Each structure stands twice: as structure tokens, then as C-alpha cells.
Amino acid sequence: IKADGAVELYYDNVKKLETTAAGVNMTGSSHNFYADANHAYLYVRPVGSGVYANFLGTSADGTKHCGMTTWNGSNVYIDSHSNGTIDLRASGTGNIGFQTNSAVRMTIDDANILLPDSQVLNFGAGNDLQIYHDGSNSYLKNTEGALNIISDDDSPVYIRGGSTAEMMAEFHDNGAVKLFYDNANKLETTSSGVSVTGNVASTGSFYQSTSGSTRFSLSNDGANTYLENELGSFYIKTVDNINTLGVYNGTVRVIGDL
């Protein structure tokens, strides 16, 4: 024991521990620190060609419950024994951060999981589904199979604008699909087809077909407009389903007054 200096401890005349200004230096193949003979200890020892430091917690009967191990300075393992749960906790308003290669990859605060720009969440063995934000835009990218958006129990799926009150699209199980403009429903599928509110603008033709064959079409070629019927006769009817004009067998027939 040296005044204003080190304390040295020996075993069988071999120095095993020496205090320093910075802490403690230990010599030997195995170092064990017991907080309690039956509850917790820390030990450092060589295992084969490597070295590991093990921080181990035990119960009163000596059963292992949790541990953190570094193996040969390369990997760190946090283990939960006996099917236990691992909790990472930050005191008060502190955060939990995850870094690799000196860069922050993820932070958990008291209310959020935070990822930096261009940090990708990958799902699947081949990174088949990716979610990320590049600093300007957000991406949901699927590279394998179908991308399914599923809502159970007849609950609708909504796509909303910046304000949750601004509806953009609405999808109902076994029901309608609705498309909106400035929160106003403009197109809605029905059991018989499609219902449109407002005007319809098209750069192509409107046509009705059966089994892939066109039966009726309305088109414009930039100079003229065409109303074409390609099967059977053509009739114009009143609201009470009475024919007022018919075209059939090369004949135009008018019923009633012109």
C-alpha cells in the first residue's frame, strides 16, 4: 500500500489487482464481481482464442435471467434467459438511440420512434417491402408479390389530405369506392356501375362493350363527332321508354311529331 498512490493485491505472491488514478487494473484469466453471492455478478474471462465480458443477473437460486456479453470485441449480445422479456429504458425524458458506423440510425423518445431521412425500414428476407422518407418525399415500395391493404370487420379505408377532414379517396368492403375533389365526392362505384357528379372530360371514346366486343361508341376525331351503333337497331327513347326515333334496316323512323 503506497501513500498517495496505488494499492496492490496479490494471490500466491502474484499481483492480481492494482488501483490507479483512473480506476483499477486487474491481471488474470478470470475476474468475477459479485454484488451478492446469489443475485448478480460481472466477470471477464478468455474463452478459447477470444475474450468476453459478461454482465449477468441471477435470481436468489442462481438461475440466469439476463445478460450482456461482448465476444472478442466484435459483437455484443443481450440475452434474456428462461423466456424473459428485454426492456430498454431511458430515465425521465431521456431517449434511447441506436447508432452504427458513428451515424444515428434510430431514436426512441417518450412518444415516437424516429428515423433520419433516407433511413429505410426493410421487411422480408429480400427487403421486399420498404418504407422511407428521402427528405422531400415519402415512399412505400413493394418489390415482391402483391401489396395488400386490408381492412377487417367492414371498416372502410380512407386516404386523406394534410387535414384529416380532407377526404381524397374512400374504399368500402363489399361496397363503394369513392373519389373526391376538394373534399367533394365526384365518382362513386355502385352495384350497377359508376355514378359521376359533375362533368366528364375524355380524350378518347366512350363505348359500351359485351364480351370484349364494342356495341356502341361516342367519339370525336378532332373534326367530327360520331355516335356509332355496331349491333342491331338504334333507338332514341323518352323517359317513359317510348321509342321516338329508330334506325334499323337502313331506315330512319320517327314516331310522333317532329
XYZ file of C-alpha atoms in Angstrom:
258
model
C 0.000 0.000 0.000
C 1.526 3.295 -1.143
C 0.568 6.660 0.329
C -0.952 8.914 -2.290
C -0.518 6.029 -4.703
C -1.563 2.515 -5.608
C -2.976 -0.300 -3.559
C -1.807 -3.697 -4.800
C -3.474 -7.017 -4.002
C -1.776 -10.381 -4.516
C -2.645 -14.055 -4.674
C 0.137 -16.541 -4.002
C 2.674 -13.722 -4.456
C 1.251 -12.781 -7.894
C -0.281 -9.316 -8.258
C -3.919 -9.532 -9.279
C -5.306 -6.013 -8.679
C -3.820 -2.522 -8.609
C -5.593 0.784 -8.068
C -4.664 3.677 -10.375
C -5.587 7.329 -10.738
C -8.079 6.278 -13.417
C -9.517 3.209 -11.709
C -8.417 -0.376 -11.264
C -6.141 -2.672 -13.268
C -6.654 -6.410 -12.941
C -4.453 -9.286 -14.024
C -5.582 -12.861 -14.539
C -7.622 -15.184 -16.700
C -10.948 -14.609 -14.948
C -12.409 -11.696 -13.000
C -15.643 -12.006 -11.047
C -17.510 -9.198 -9.285
C -20.377 -10.198 -7.028
C -22.983 -7.679 -5.933
C -24.408 -10.509 -3.887
C -23.347 -14.111 -3.778
C -26.725 -15.242 -5.101
C -28.017 -12.337 -7.168
C -25.689 -10.619 -9.628
C -22.125 -10.631 -10.807
C -19.852 -9.427 -13.595
C -16.977 -11.490 -14.895
C -14.354 -11.144 -17.625
C -12.514 -14.204 -18.879
C -10.946 -15.649 -22.023
C -12.940 -18.230 -23.953
C -10.763 -20.157 -26.383
C -8.899 -17.669 -28.573
C -11.330 -14.857 -27.724
C -12.202 -12.816 -24.694
C -15.599 -11.983 -23.379
C -17.023 -9.734 -20.734
C -20.273 -10.927 -19.278
C -22.685 -8.821 -17.200
C -25.019 -11.367 -15.713
C -28.046 -11.088 -13.445
C -29.281 -14.075 -11.433
C -32.047 -14.888 -9.014
C -31.536 -15.989 -5.441
C -31.328 -19.640 -6.513
C -28.595 -18.841 -9.032
C -30.814 -19.161 -12.130
C -29.653 -16.956 -15.024
C -32.202 -14.344 -16.088
C -30.435 -11.781 -18.252
C -27.006 -10.938 -19.530
C -24.966 -8.735 -21.866
C -21.962 -10.301 -23.497
C -19.160 -8.934 -25.675
C -17.334 -11.581 -27.658
C -13.735 -10.909 -28.663
C -14.516 -7.194 -29.035
C -16.606 -7.801 -32.182
C -20.203 -8.459 -31.213
C -22.446 -7.582 -28.293
C -25.280 -9.862 -27.248
C -28.136 -9.027 -24.906
C -29.752 -12.230 -23.738
C -32.959 -12.950 -21.892
C -32.946 -16.325 -20.196
C -35.948 -18.503 -19.367
C -38.200 -16.812 -21.981
C -37.913 -13.466 -20.230
C -38.591 -10.023 -21.741
C -35.875 -7.491 -22.537
C -36.799 -3.879 -21.753
C -34.673 -0.909 -22.811
C -35.481 2.010 -20.555
C -34.486 5.666 -20.510
C -34.981 7.606 -17.316
C -37.361 10.578 -17.334
C -37.388 12.334 -20.709
C -34.221 10.626 -21.899
C -34.063 8.955 -25.314
C -32.839 5.567 -26.493
C -30.561 5.864 -29.525
C -29.197 3.311 -31.970
C -26.037 4.027 -33.974
C -23.855 2.168 -36.457
C -20.662 3.416 -38.096
C -20.911 6.618 -35.973
C -24.274 7.521 -37.545
C -27.656 7.703 -35.787
C -29.986 5.079 -37.288
C -32.962 5.280 -34.934
C -34.043 7.177 -31.816
C -36.877 6.365 -29.436
C -38.187 9.236 -27.321
C -41.079 9.241 -24.871
C -43.695 9.239 -27.663
C -42.099 8.420 -31.030
C -39.800 6.141 -32.997
C -37.636 8.497 -35.078
C -35.665 7.598 -38.204
C -33.442 10.049 -40.108
C -34.053 10.933 -43.764
C -33.320 8.109 -46.230
C -33.146 5.576 -43.398
C -35.103 2.602 -44.745
C -37.351 0.207 -42.847
C -36.944 -3.131 -44.657
C -39.338 -6.078 -44.330
C -38.873 -9.565 -45.746
C -35.835 -11.751 -46.408
C -35.057 -9.857 -49.612
C -36.018 -6.363 -48.383
C -39.281 -6.905 -50.267
C -41.141 -4.029 -48.591
C -39.509 -0.690 -47.850
C -40.760 2.431 -46.067
C -38.673 5.600 -46.010
C -38.528 9.373 -46.466
C -35.759 10.941 -48.579
C -36.042 14.442 -47.131
C -38.561 15.576 -49.757
C -40.932 12.673 -50.395
C -42.176 9.545 -48.663
C -42.100 6.058 -50.188
C -43.889 2.749 -49.660
C -42.104 0.373 -52.032
C -43.059 -3.252 -52.691
C -40.702 -5.349 -54.828
C -42.160 -8.858 -54.489
C -45.716 -10.117 -54.939
C -48.834 -8.049 -54.337
C -49.123 -5.082 -51.991
C -52.317 -5.649 -49.984
C -54.094 -3.005 -47.923
C -56.605 -4.899 -45.799
C -59.327 -3.595 -43.506
C -61.224 -6.150 -41.444
C -64.725 -6.094 -39.982
C -66.233 -3.986 -42.811
C -64.204 -0.956 -41.715
C -63.527 1.465 -44.617
C -60.099 2.531 -45.828
C -59.592 6.304 -46.114
C -56.919 8.306 -47.928
C -56.904 11.839 -46.542
C -55.146 15.109 -47.305
C -52.980 17.202 -44.988
C -56.049 17.834 -42.860
C -57.732 14.693 -41.565
C -61.056 16.319 -42.521
C -60.000 16.470 -46.208
C -61.119 13.239 -47.898
C -59.327 12.126 -51.074
C -60.486 8.514 -51.547
C -62.723 6.111 -49.672
C -62.925 2.311 -50.013
C -65.677 0.117 -48.549
C -65.599 -3.661 -48.218
C -68.421 -5.140 -50.335
C -69.413 -1.583 -51.264
C -68.461 1.616 -52.999
C -65.171 3.182 -53.958
C -65.369 6.979 -53.844
C -63.004 9.539 -55.364
C -63.070 13.169 -54.221
C -62.028 16.575 -55.473
C -61.503 19.231 -52.793
C -63.397 17.022 -50.326
C -66.393 16.666 -52.702
C -67.374 13.209 -53.950
C -67.048 13.180 -57.765
C -67.011 9.483 -58.705
C -68.541 6.531 -56.912
C -68.873 2.908 -57.918
C -72.311 1.324 -57.453
C -73.767 -2.153 -57.782
C -74.848 -1.282 -61.349
C -71.783 0.686 -62.485
C -70.426 4.169 -61.792
C -72.075 7.376 -60.620
C -70.418 10.669 -61.594
C -71.162 14.098 -60.131
C -70.217 16.959 -62.462
C -68.744 16.916 -65.964
C -66.783 14.135 -67.636
C -63.864 15.100 -69.896
C -62.289 12.461 -72.109
C -59.516 12.426 -74.717
C -60.764 9.081 -76.036
C -64.052 7.401 -76.900
C -66.939 6.368 -74.711
C -68.122 2.897 -75.572
C -70.222 0.016 -74.330
C -68.991 -3.479 -74.927
C -70.004 -7.049 -74.226
C -67.507 -9.926 -74.058
C -64.794 -7.610 -75.364
C -66.733 -6.559 -78.485
C -67.788 -2.920 -78.917
C -71.546 -2.453 -79.277
C -71.953 1.320 -79.002
C -69.496 4.235 -79.021
C -69.323 8.012 -78.887
C -66.137 9.612 -80.232
C -64.596 12.687 -81.798
C -61.692 12.675 -84.258
C -60.815 16.331 -83.791
C -63.063 17.442 -86.648
C -66.280 15.463 -86.328
C -68.305 13.694 -83.657
C -69.592 10.166 -84.170
C -72.378 8.233 -82.483
C -71.984 4.652 -83.642
C -74.105 1.554 -83.116
C -72.473 -1.683 -84.228
C -75.138 -4.261 -83.377
C -78.897 -4.357 -84.041
C -81.067 -1.260 -84.331
C -80.559 2.194 -82.833
C -83.372 3.872 -80.878
C -83.861 7.146 -79.050
C -86.406 6.750 -76.261
C -88.319 9.049 -73.961
C -88.187 8.783 -70.210
C -91.315 6.588 -70.267
C -89.467 4.119 -72.552
C -91.384 5.017 -75.728
C -89.397 4.955 -78.973
C -89.442 8.393 -80.672
C -86.774 7.691 -83.270
C -85.429 4.441 -84.613
C -82.771 3.460 -87.124
C -82.962 -0.084 -88.412
C -82.562 -1.925 -91.737
C -81.284 1.288 -93.314
C -84.475 3.163 -92.427
C -84.993 6.126 -90.089
C -88.393 6.099 -88.437
C -89.879 8.948 -86.406
C -92.749 8.277 -84.041
C -94.854 11.277 -83.065
C -94.495 14.936 -84.051
C -91.189 16.411 -85.210
